mmCIF file of C-alpha atoms in Angstrom:
data_model
loop_
_atom_site.group_PDB
_atom_site.id
_atom_site.type_symbol
_atom_site.label_atom_id
_atom_site.label_comp_id
_atom_site.label_asym_id
_atom_site.label_seq_id
_atom_site.Cartn_x
_atom_site.Cartn_y
_atom_site.Cartn_z
ATOM 1 C CA MET A 1 121.798 83.538 135.624
ATOM 2 C CA ILE A 2 118.295 85.001 135.576
ATOM 3 C CA LYS A 3 118.260 84.873 131.782
ATOM 4 C CA SER A 4 119.470 81.251 131.909
ATOM 5 C CA TYR A 5 116.637 80.290 134.237
ATOM 6 C CA LYS A 6 114.172 82.044 131.935
ATOM 7 C CA ARG A 7 115.410 80.063 128.950
ATOM 8 C CA ILE A 8 115.285 76.761 130.860
ATOM 9 C CA PHE A 9 111.755 77.518 132.011
ATOM 10 C CA ALA A 10 110.712 78.435 128.481
ATOM 11 C CA ALA A 11 112.206 75.248 127.090
ATOM 12 C CA PHE A 12 110.348 73.048 129.606
ATOM 13 C CA SER A 13 107.131 74.974 129.050
ATOM 14 C CA LEU A 14 107.308 74.749 125.286
ATOM 15 C CA SER A 15 106.207 71.156 124.961
ATOM 16 C CA ALA A 16 102.984 71.898 126.814
ATOM 17 C CA ALA A 17 102.453 75.043 124.757
ATOM 18 C CA LEU A 18 102.930 73.190 121.494
ATOM 19 C CA ALA A 19 100.526 70.489 122.601
ATOM 20 C CA VAL A 20 97.894 73.166 123.053
ATOM 21 C CA ALA A 21 98.689 74.673 119.662
ATOM 22 C CA GLY A 22 98.602 71.353 117.834
ATOM 23 C CA CYS A 23 99.530 71.290 114.173
ATOM 24 C CA GLY A 24 97.145 74.027 113.138
ATOM 25 C CA SER A 25 99.537 76.280 111.282
ATOM 26 C CA ALA A 26 97.797 75.666 107.995
ATOM 27 C CA LYS A 27 94.282 76.258 109.284
ATOM 28 C CA PRO A 28 92.286 79.241 108.025
ATOM 29 C CA SER A 29 92.082 82.076 110.501
ATOM 30 C CA GLU A 30 88.678 83.206 111.640
ATOM 31 C CA SER A 31 89.881 85.903 114.007
ATOM 32 C CA ASN A 32 90.299 89.575 113.243
ATOM 33 C CA GLY A 33 93.851 90.647 112.477
ATOM 34 C CA SER A 34 95.675 93.222 114.562
ATOM 35 C CA MET A 35 96.554 95.424 111.622
ATOM 36 C CA ASN A 36 95.095 98.286 109.676
ATOM 37 C CA THR A 37 95.464 98.515 105.917
ATOM 38 C CA THR A 38 95.989 101.614 103.845
ATOM 39 C CA ASN A 39 93.948 102.553 100.805
ATOM 40 C CA SER A 40 96.915 101.866 98.555
ATOM 41 C CA GLN A 41 97.096 98.242 99.586
ATOM 42 C CA VAL A 42 95.705 95.548 97.331
ATOM 43 C CA THR A 43 93.192 93.454 99.229
ATOM 44 C CA ASP A 44 91.418 90.209 98.545
ATOM 45 C CA THR A 45 88.434 89.216 100.651
ATOM 46 C CA SER A 46 87.287 86.451 98.332
ATOM 47 C CA THR A 47 88.616 83.798 100.692
ATOM 48 C CA ALA A 48 88.358 83.346 104.437
ATOM 49 C CA ALA A 49 91.682 81.493 104.582
ATOM 50 C CA LYS A 50 94.071 84.256 105.573
ATOM 51 C CA LEU A 51 97.676 83.693 106.488
ATOM 52 C CA LYS A 52 98.415 83.843 110.185
ATOM 53 C CA ILE A 53 101.647 85.776 110.617
ATOM 54 C CA LYS A 54 103.709 86.450 113.737
ATOM 55 C CA THR A 55 106.308 89.223 113.694
ATOM 56 C CA SER A 56 109.104 89.654 116.196
ATOM 57 C CA PHE A 57 108.925 93.392 116.983
ATOM 58 C CA TYR A 58 107.496 96.638 115.641
ATOM 59 C CA PRO A 59 109.451 97.370 112.405
ATOM 60 C CA MET A 60 108.911 93.788 111.259
ATOM 61 C CA TYR A 61 105.211 94.135 112.064
ATOM 62 C CA GLU A 62 104.875 97.409 110.169
ATOM 63 C CA PHE A 63 106.743 96.190 107.089
ATOM 64 C CA THR A 64 104.825 92.912 107.066
ATOM 65 C CA ARG A 65 101.370 94.431 107.437
ATOM 66 C CA GLN A 66 102.126 96.855 104.610
ATOM 67 C CA VAL A 67 102.990 93.957 102.310
ATOM 68 C CA ALA A 68 100.216 91.644 103.505
ATOM 69 C CA GLY A 69 97.320 94.057 103.240
ATOM 70 C CA ASP A 70 94.034 92.299 103.964
ATOM 71 C CA LEU A 71 95.429 88.921 102.963
ATOM 72 C CA ALA A 72 96.772 88.034 106.412
ATOM 73 C CA ASN A 73 96.251 88.452 110.115
ATOM 74 C CA VAL A 74 99.486 89.968 111.363
ATOM 75 C CA GLU A 75 100.248 89.919 115.078
ATOM 76 C CA ASN A 76 103.301 91.342 116.791
ATOM 77 C CA LEU A 77 105.008 89.380 119.561
ATOM 78 C CA VAL A 78 106.631 92.183 121.585
ATOM 79 C CA PRO A 79 103.935 94.312 123.262
ATOM 80 C CA ALA A 80 103.795 98.084 122.865
ATOM 81 C CA GLY A 81 106.100 99.924 125.249
ATOM 82 C CA VAL A 82 108.398 96.921 125.799
ATOM 83 C CA GLU A 83 112.084 97.159 124.866
ATOM 84 C CA PRO A 84 112.670 94.181 122.528
ATOM 85 C CA HIS A 85 116.366 93.466 123.127
ATOM 86 C CA ASP A 86 115.755 91.481 126.293
ATOM 87 C CA TRP A 87 112.221 90.291 125.580
ATOM 88 C CA GLU A 88 111.688 86.528 125.697
ATOM 89 C CA PRO A 89 108.659 84.622 124.386
ATOM 90 C CA THR A 90 106.276 83.084 126.900
ATOM 91 C CA PRO A 91 104.894 79.574 126.410
ATOM 92 C CA GLN A 92 101.735 81.236 125.110
ATOM 93 C CA ASP A 93 103.781 83.198 122.558
ATOM 94 C CA MET A 94 105.525 80.034 121.405
ATOM 95 C CA ALA A 95 102.212 78.224 121.074
ATOM 96 C CA GLY A 96 101.022 81.087 118.880
ATOM 97 C CA ILE A 97 104.140 80.809 116.728
ATOM 98 C CA ALA A 98 103.598 77.059 116.349
ATOM 99 C CA ASP A 99 100.052 77.739 115.202
ATOM 100 C CA ALA A 100 101.091 80.389 112.672
ATOM 101 C CA ASP A 101 101.735 80.004 108.963
ATOM 102 C CA VAL A 102 104.582 82.532 108.839
ATOM 103 C CA ILE A 103 107.012 84.152 111.250
ATOM 104 C CA VAL A 104 108.931 87.279 110.252
ATOM 105 C CA TYR A 105 111.989 88.337 112.212
ATOM 106 C CA ASN A 106 114.814 90.797 111.691
ATOM 107 C CA GLY A 107 117.819 88.535 112.242
ATOM 108 C CA ALA A 108 121.440 89.684 112.651
ATOM 109 C CA GLY A 109 121.217 88.732 116.323
ATOM 110 C CA MET A 110 118.341 91.053 117.215
ATOM 111 C CA GLU A 111 116.104 88.239 118.419
ATOM 112 C CA SER A 112 118.213 86.245 120.865
ATOM 113 C CA TRP A 113 115.389 83.739 121.289
ATOM 114 C CA ILE A 114 114.821 82.851 117.643
ATOM 115 C CA ASP A 115 117.009 79.727 117.484
ATOM 116 C CA GLN A 116 115.250 78.175 120.467
ATOM 117 C CA VAL A 117 111.856 78.843 118.935
ATOM 118 C CA LEU A 118 112.752 77.597 115.450
ATOM 119 C CA ASP A 119 114.314 74.451 116.880
ATOM 120 C CA SER A 120 111.087 73.814 118.759
ATOM 121 C CA VAL A 121 108.838 74.171 115.705
ATOM 122 C CA LYS A 122 111.147 72.757 113.050
ATOM 123 C CA ASP A 123 108.840 69.820 112.341
ATOM 124 C CA ARG A 124 105.872 72.106 111.664
ATOM 125 C CA ASP A 125 104.787 73.746 108.433
ATOM 126 C CA LEU A 126 106.034 77.219 109.313
ATOM 127 C CA LYS A 127 107.386 79.663 106.754
ATOM 128 C CA VAL A 128 110.309 81.581 108.269
ATOM 129 C CA ILE A 129 111.271 84.968 106.830
ATOM 130 C CA GLU A 130 114.495 86.624 107.964
ATOM 131 C CA ALA A 131 114.055 90.222 106.854
ATOM 132 C CA SER A 132 117.758 91.106 106.956
ATOM 133 C CA GLN A 133 118.632 88.286 104.552
ATOM 134 C CA GLY A 134 121.190 89.424 101.959
ATOM 135 C CA ILE A 135 122.084 92.634 103.826
ATOM 136 C CA GLU A 136 125.721 93.123 104.759
ATOM 137 C CA ILE A 137 125.681 93.207 108.548
ATOM 138 C CA MET A 138 128.011 95.658 110.246
ATOM 139 C CA GLU A 139 130.070 95.125 113.339
ATOM 140 C CA GLY A 140 128.555 97.100 116.164
ATOM 141 C CA GLU A 141 129.958 100.457 117.149
ATOM 142 C CA GLY A 142 130.548 100.978 120.830
ATOM 143 C CA HIS A 143 132.662 102.932 123.216
ATOM 144 C CA SER A 144 135.651 100.722 122.421
ATOM 145 C CA HIS A 145 136.024 102.644 119.155
ATOM 146 C CA SER A 146 138.251 105.673 119.209
ATOM 147 C CA HIS A 147 136.449 109.013 119.171
ATOM 148 C CA ASP A 148 139.209 110.584 117.093
ATOM 149 C CA HIS A 149 136.984 110.839 114.054
ATOM 150 C CA GLY A 150 139.376 112.871 112.015
ATOM 151 C CA ALA A 151 142.096 110.251 112.052
ATOM 152 C CA GLU A 152 139.718 107.425 111.358
ATOM 153 C CA GLY A 153 137.597 108.860 108.602
ATOM 154 C CA GLU A 154 134.674 109.571 110.901
ATOM 155 C CA HIS A 155 134.177 105.882 111.680
ATOM 156 C CA SER A 156 132.934 105.232 108.171
ATOM 157 C CA HIS A 157 132.186 101.570 107.476
ATOM 158 C CA GLU A 158 131.815 101.974 103.739
ATOM 159 C CA ASP A 159 135.137 100.321 102.915
ATOM 160 C CA GLU A 160 134.604 97.446 105.325
ATOM 161 C CA HIS A 161 130.901 96.755 104.853
ATOM 162 C CA ALA A 162 129.676 97.831 101.444
ATOM 163 C CA HIS A 163 125.904 98.004 101.245
ATOM 164 C CA ASP A 164 125.247 96.616 97.830
ATOM 165 C CA HIS A 165 121.571 97.469 97.682
ATOM 166 C CA GLY A 166 121.167 96.235 94.171
ATOM 167 C CA GLY A 167 121.957 92.785 92.931
ATOM 168 C CA GLU A 168 121.173 91.098 96.225
ATOM 169 C CA GLY A 169 117.584 90.301 95.453
ATOM 170 C CA GLU A 170 118.584 87.215 93.502
ATOM 171 C CA HIS A 171 119.772 85.553 96.680
ATOM 172 C CA SER A 172 116.477 84.243 97.958
ATOM 173 C CA HIS A 173 115.801 83.446 101.577
ATOM 174 C CA GLU A 174 115.437 79.805 100.680
ATOM 175 C CA ASP A 175 118.695 79.718 98.706
ATOM 176 C CA GLU A 176 120.723 80.949 101.647
ATOM 177 C CA HIS A 177 118.733 79.888 104.687
ATOM 178 C CA ALA A 178 116.184 77.417 103.329
ATOM 179 C CA HIS A 179 113.688 78.180 106.037
ATOM 180 C CA ASP A 180 110.677 76.911 104.145
ATOM 181 C CA HIS A 181 109.858 73.747 106.051
ATOM 182 C CA GLY A 182 106.881 72.918 103.857
ATOM 183 C CA ALA A 183 107.563 72.319 100.154
ATOM 184 C CA GLU A 184 111.266 71.795 100.778
ATOM 185 C CA GLY A 185 110.887 69.235 103.495
ATOM 186 C CA GLU A 186 113.849 67.222 102.300
ATOM 187 C CA HIS A 187 116.133 70.021 103.398
ATOM 188 C CA SER A 188 115.848 69.894 107.155
ATOM 189 C CA HIS A 189 116.271 72.922 109.386
ATOM 190 C CA GLU A 190 119.190 71.108 110.995
ATOM 191 C CA ASP A 191 120.962 70.466 107.676
ATOM 192 C CA GLU A 192 120.877 74.047 106.529
ATOM 193 C CA HIS A 193 121.288 75.867 109.797
ATOM 194 C CA ALA A 194 123.391 73.287 111.593
ATOM 195 C CA HIS A 195 121.114 73.384 114.587
ATOM 196 C CA ASP A 196 122.373 70.010 115.699
ATOM 197 C CA HIS A 197 124.769 71.475 118.200
ATOM 198 C CA GLY A 198 126.184 68.086 119.058
ATOM 199 C CA ALA A 199 127.822 66.485 116.034
ATOM 200 C CA GLU A 200 127.973 69.756 114.106
ATOM 201 C CA GLY A 201 128.707 72.091 116.963
ATOM 202 C CA GLU A 202 131.543 73.751 115.122
ATOM 203 C CA HIS A 203 129.106 75.079 112.515
ATOM 204 C CA SER A 204 126.303 76.085 114.833
ATOM 205 C CA HIS A 205 123.972 79.019 114.206
ATOM 206 C CA GLU A 206 125.375 80.583 117.332
ATOM 207 C CA ASP A 207 128.923 80.346 115.967
ATOM 208 C CA GLU A 208 127.915 81.936 112.680
ATOM 209 C CA HIS A 209 126.002 84.774 114.276
ATOM 210 C CA ALA A 210 127.994 84.987 117.507
ATOM 211 C CA HIS A 211 124.921 84.564 119.668
ATOM 212 C CA ASP A 212 126.964 83.269 122.580
ATOM 213 C CA HIS A 213 126.894 86.473 124.574
ATOM 214 C CA GLY A 214 128.695 84.874 127.462
ATOM 215 C CA ALA A 215 131.770 84.093 125.409
ATOM 216 C CA GLU A 216 131.892 87.634 124.128
ATOM 217 C CA GLY A 217 132.769 88.855 127.590
ATOM 218 C CA GLY A 218 131.084 92.133 128.379
ATOM 219 C CA HIS A 219 128.845 92.442 125.351
ATOM 220 C CA HIS A 220 125.753 91.998 127.502
ATOM 221 C CA HIS A 221 123.018 91.707 124.860
ATOM 222 C CA ASP A 222 125.132 93.308 122.149
ATOM 223 C CA HIS A 223 123.975 90.692 119.619
ATOM 224 C CA GLY A 224 127.365 89.002 119.501
ATOM 225 C CA GLY A 225 128.998 92.241 118.373
ATOM 226 C CA LEU A 226 126.827 92.514 115.253
ATOM 227 C CA ASP A 227 124.623 95.525 114.643
ATOM 228 C CA PRO A 228 121.054 94.404 113.875
ATOM 229 C CA HIS A 229 119.502 97.887 113.460
ATOM 230 C CA VAL A 230 119.255 97.744 109.670
ATOM 231 C CA TRP A 231 115.683 99.087 109.580
ATOM 232 C CA LEU A 232 116.947 102.561 110.568
ATOM 233 C CA SER A 233 118.314 103.038 107.062
ATOM 234 C CA PRO A 234 115.345 103.581 104.720
ATOM 235 C CA ALA A 235 117.392 102.089 101.884
ATOM 236 C CA LEU A 236 117.833 98.875 103.870
ATOM 237 C CA ALA A 237 114.233 98.965 105.039
ATOM 238 C CA ILE A 238 113.321 98.714 101.350
ATOM 239 C CA GLN A 239 115.375 95.549 101.072
ATOM 240 C CA GLN A 240 113.672 94.134 104.164
ATOM 241 C CA VAL A 241 110.268 94.846 102.644
ATOM 242 C CA ARG A 242 111.283 93.045 99.459
ATOM 243 C CA ASN A 243 112.468 90.043 101.470
ATOM 244 C CA ILE A 244 109.119 89.941 103.239
ATOM 245 C CA GLU A 245 107.279 90.240 99.927
ATOM 246 C CA GLN A 246 109.222 87.307 98.516
ATOM 247 C CA GLY A 247 108.587 85.197 101.609
ATOM 248 C CA LEU A 248 104.850 85.873 101.636
ATOM 249 C CA ALA A 249 104.607 85.119 97.921
ATOM 250 C CA GLU A 250 106.267 81.759 98.561
ATOM 251 C CA ALA A 251 103.962 81.039 101.499
ATOM 252 C CA ASP A 252 100.868 82.076 99.523
ATOM 253 C CA PRO A 253 101.690 81.961 95.789
ATOM 254 C CA ASP A 254 98.060 82.490 94.774
ATOM 255 C CA HIS A 255 98.339 86.094 95.952
ATOM 256 C CA LYS A 256 101.898 86.909 94.913
ATOM 257 C CA ASP A 257 100.735 89.700 92.596
ATOM 258 C CA ALA A 258 98.834 91.361 95.428
ATOM 259 C CA TYR A 259 101.854 91.143 97.721
ATOM 260 C CA LYS A 260 104.020 92.698 95.023
ATOM 261 C CA ALA A 261 101.556 95.531 94.453
ATOM 262 C CA ASN A 262 101.397 96.249 98.184
ATOM 263 C CA ALA A 263 105.182 96.118 98.480
ATOM 264 C CA ASP A 264 105.625 98.388 95.454
ATOM 265 C CA SER A 265 103.308 100.960 97.005
ATOM 266 C CA TYR A 266 105.117 100.956 100.333
ATOM 267 C CA VAL A 267 108.575 100.911 98.760
ATOM 268 C CA SER A 268 107.691 104.075 96.842
ATOM 269 C CA LYS A 269 107.037 105.767 100.203
ATOM 270 C CA LEU A 270 110.325 104.464 101.609
ATOM 271 C CA GLU A 271 112.168 105.719 98.534
ATOM 272 C CA ALA A 272 110.669 109.159 99.105
ATOM 273 C CA LEU A 273 111.761 108.967 102.755
ATOM 274 C CA ASP A 274 115.279 107.995 101.694
ATOM 275 C CA GLN A 275 115.391 111.016 99.395
ATOM 276 C CA GLU A 276 114.216 113.287 102.221
ATOM 277 C CA PHE A 277 117.120 112.073 104.364
ATOM 278 C CA LYS A 278 119.627 112.571 101.534
ATOM 279 C CA GLU A 279 118.457 116.098 100.818
ATOM 280 C CA GLY A 280 117.923 117.033 104.457
ATOM 281 C CA LEU A 281 121.335 115.953 105.729
ATOM 282 C CA LYS A 282 123.731 116.548 102.852
ATOM 283 C CA ASP A 283 124.576 120.158 103.757
ATOM 284 C CA SER A 284 124.686 119.806 107.555
ATOM 285 C CA LYS A 285 127.234 121.971 109.369
ATOM 286 C CA ARG A 286 128.506 119.015 111.342
ATOM 287 C CA LYS A 287 128.451 115.292 110.679
ATOM 288 C CA ASP A 288 128.746 113.723 114.130
ATOM 289 C CA PHE A 289 126.067 113.178 116.738
ATOM 290 C CA ILE A 290 126.125 111.685 120.220
ATOM 291 C CA THR A 291 123.530 109.069 121.060
ATOM 292 C CA GLN A 292 122.922 106.985 124.158
ATOM 293 C CA HIS A 293 122.491 103.696 122.263
ATOM 294 C CA ALA A 294 124.645 102.607 119.316
ATOM 295 C CA ALA A 295 121.621 101.918 117.118
ATOM 296 C CA PHE A 296 122.210 104.386 114.292
ATOM 297 C CA GLY A 297 125.260 102.972 112.513
ATOM 298 C CA TYR A 298 123.397 102.074 109.315
ATOM 299 C CA LEU A 299 121.614 105.418 109.198
ATOM 300 C CA ALA A 300 124.897 107.260 109.767
ATOM 301 C CA LYS A 301 126.679 105.242 107.095
ATOM 302 C CA GLU A 302 123.918 105.759 104.539
ATOM 303 C CA TYR A 303 123.912 109.545 104.872
ATOM 304 C CA GLY A 304 127.574 110.312 105.554
ATOM 305 C CA LEU A 305 127.239 110.914 109.294
ATOM 306 C CA THR A 306 129.165 109.701 112.334
ATOM 307 C CA GLN A 307 127.455 108.116 115.292
ATOM 308 C CA VAL A 308 129.254 108.669 118.613
ATOM 309 C CA PRO A 309 127.596 106.237 121.038
ATOM 310 C CA ILE A 310 127.742 106.668 124.795
ATOM 311 C CA ALA A 311 127.253 102.936 125.290
ATOM 312 C CA GLY A 312 127.151 99.916 123.010
ATOM 313 C CA LEU A 313 124.512 98.061 121.048
ATOM 314 C CA SER A 314 122.537 97.054 124.114
ATOM 315 C CA PRO A 315 120.364 99.926 125.371
ATOM 316 C CA ASP A 316 120.711 98.770 128.978
ATOM 317 C CA GLN A 317 124.505 98.775 128.872
ATOM 318 C CA GLU A 318 125.936 101.338 131.281
ATOM 319 C CA PRO A 319 129.120 103.225 130.324
ATOM 320 C CA SER A 320 132.020 103.319 132.765
ATOM 321 C CA ALA A 321 133.198 106.536 134.372
ATOM 322 C CA SER A 322 136.140 106.722 131.961
ATOM 323 C CA GLN A 323 133.862 106.248 128.977
ATOM 324 C CA MET A 324 131.578 108.987 130.243
ATOM 325 C CA ALA A 325 134.608 111.253 130.641
ATOM 326 C CA LYS A 326 135.696 110.598 127.047
ATOM 327 C CA ILE A 327 132.250 111.411 125.702
ATOM 328 C CA ILE A 328 132.133 114.618 127.735
ATOM 329 C CA GLU A 329 135.590 115.591 126.490
ATOM 330 C CA PHE A 330 134.583 114.911 122.885
ATOM 331 C CA ALA A 331 131.371 116.911 123.282
ATOM 332 C CA LYS A 332 133.199 119.904 124.735
ATOM 333 C CA GLU A 333 135.963 119.851 122.130
ATOM 334 C CA ASN A 334 133.441 119.650 119.303
ATOM 335 C CA ASN A 335 130.906 122.067 120.766
ATOM 336 C CA VAL A 336 128.115 119.481 120.779
ATOM 337 C CA LYS A 337 124.831 121.050 121.868
ATOM 338 C CA THR A 338 122.503 118.016 121.702
ATOM 339 C CA ILE A 339 122.751 114.624 123.380
ATOM 340 C CA PHE A 340 120.328 112.083 122.018
ATOM 341 C CA PHE A 341 118.468 109.547 124.098
ATOM 342 C CA GLU A 342 115.670 107.226 123.039
ATOM 343 C CA THR A 343 112.226 105.983 123.884
ATOM 344 C CA LEU A 344 111.685 102.770 125.894
ATOM 345 C CA VAL A 345 114.975 103.224 127.786
ATOM 346 C CA ALA A 346 115.867 105.372 130.808
ATOM 347 C CA SER A 347 117.483 108.630 129.675
ATOM 348 C CA ASN A 348 119.508 109.359 132.816
ATOM 349 C CA VAL A 349 122.932 108.781 131.200
ATOM 350 C CA ALA A 350 122.241 111.130 128.292
ATOM 351 C CA GLU A 351 120.739 113.712 130.644
ATOM 352 C CA THR A 352 123.773 113.529 132.933
ATOM 353 C CA ILE A 353 126.157 114.239 130.058
ATOM 354 C CA ALA A 354 123.912 116.984 128.695
ATOM 355 C CA ALA A 355 123.836 118.679 132.109
ATOM 356 C CA GLU A 356 127.610 118.400 132.418
ATOM 357 C CA ILE A 357 128.289 120.208 129.131
ATOM 358 C CA GLY A 358 125.260 122.494 129.026
ATOM 359 C CA ALA A 359 123.677 120.632 126.128
ATOM 360 C CA THR A 360 120.047 119.761 125.461
ATOM 361 C CA PRO A 361 118.808 116.152 125.671
ATOM 362 C CA ALA A 362 116.610 115.171 122.719
ATOM 363 C CA VAL A 363 114.986 112.022 121.358
ATOM 364 C CA LEU A 364 116.413 110.048 118.455
ATOM 365 C CA ASN A 365 114.102 107.081 118.160
ATOM 366 C CA PRO A 366 115.475 103.648 117.140
ATOM 367 C CA ILE A 367 111.866 102.544 116.514
ATOM 368 C CA GLU A 368 112.310 99.274 118.329
ATOM 369 C CA GLY A 369 108.736 99.572 119.533
ATOM 370 C CA LEU A 370 105.885 102.038 119.755
ATOM 371 C CA THR A 371 104.962 103.748 123.006
ATOM 372 C CA GLU A 372 101.358 104.214 124.059
ATOM 373 C CA GLU A 373 101.763 107.877 123.121
ATOM 374 C CA ASP A 374 102.962 106.923 119.633
ATOM 375 C CA ILE A 375 99.924 104.714 119.206
ATOM 376 C CA SER A 376 97.551 107.401 120.446
ATOM 377 C CA LYS A 377 99.028 109.806 117.895
ATOM 378 C CA GLN A 378 98.761 107.139 115.165
ATOM 379 C CA LEU A 379 102.469 107.374 114.431
ATOM 380 C CA ASP A 380 104.135 104.736 112.299
ATOM 381 C CA TYR A 381 107.621 103.926 111.006
ATOM 382 C CA ILE A 382 107.675 106.628 108.337
ATOM 383 C CA ALA A 383 106.271 109.327 110.633
ATOM 384 C CA ILE A 384 108.809 108.552 113.367
ATOM 385 C CA MET A 385 111.667 108.459 110.854
ATOM 386 C CA ARG A 386 110.643 111.950 109.746
ATOM 387 C CA GLN A 387 110.797 113.038 113.392
ATOM 388 C CA ASN A 388 114.292 111.559 113.553
ATOM 389 C CA LEU A 389 115.291 113.521 110.450
ATOM 390 C CA GLN A 390 114.043 116.762 112.004
ATOM 391 C CA ALA A 391 115.931 116.012 115.223
ATOM 392 C CA LEU A 392 119.155 115.338 113.332
ATOM 393 C CA GLN A 393 118.796 118.455 111.194
ATOM 394 C CA ALA A 394 118.366 120.587 114.313
ATOM 395 C CA ALA A 395 121.341 119.005 116.118
ATOM 396 C CA LEU A 396 123.688 119.017 113.144
ATOM 397 C CA ASN A 397 123.056 122.652 112.276
ATOM 398 C CA GLU A 398 123.369 124.303 115.699
#
């Protein structure tokens, strides 16, 4: 009920917020952006009219700022240290979105608030980029899956959800979602996303993406049973970067070459990271790892590993006593010595299991947001992914 009240309040507050914002999404930005550019990025300071971009949470911010370089002011919506699964935009946030030129979000159910926001700004000239566009989205792994990994091929999803990393680029964001409300004004947001939940309720965005968490009975904020954590596979992160590049080029075609050059530079780093994971994990003694939050399905699938989650897709979901017992039994039978927990979420469940079996709790970071410590150390997506690789190598070779 609390969440429902929050949404009702946000909906009533939005009209006032949008009135403050006005229709300024196409105005040049005079403010300083909240991003730092690398030397490899192509920049263009010949014009003061920079894109104003809002991103939903940290990975989207990092990927977007790498592609944008100095050509945009990129601002992240979810503050540092805040767990993004249950975050909701304030009226001030929504006014900022209405005033932006571009919004970049992950999709696949990660941002439970996105439909409300896009419905509210559908008549404004806002370029919408869904970074997971064209990626085959997996069903979420949770404790309802059997832990008998031998009989079930170590929970591999390869047969069910092939990640065709090539050949998907030709399916543009506009072809499949048509989120560009500017040049393609004749295709309304309602026509292509069926946001008119009255007459077209049977084809609603919620039905397609299973955003109705209530009807899913017990999924909490499990994203309708879909796993949105695609950014934790470097190979899929590359595809997200390319989607962002394409969207920015469409929003600002005069600088499409610069966006491509920036994206090419960053993709080369992600390709090197992908290779590090392939080489670093291919000869591991074991292939399964226990984690508190079922966020690592795409990473596990990409590198031939098996994620054994204590709870489901929502980091605040508490396992039952029987589920805890099954995890403990699995850990003992398989001589597991490390139980992974994550940043931004209480680690008491993982620590309890670790204490029960004499294992060591360790961090495996889903990179859903940076902590203040991460920021102070100037860590970014690639640096934290390398920490994750080291943590997995240690756990899988004990």
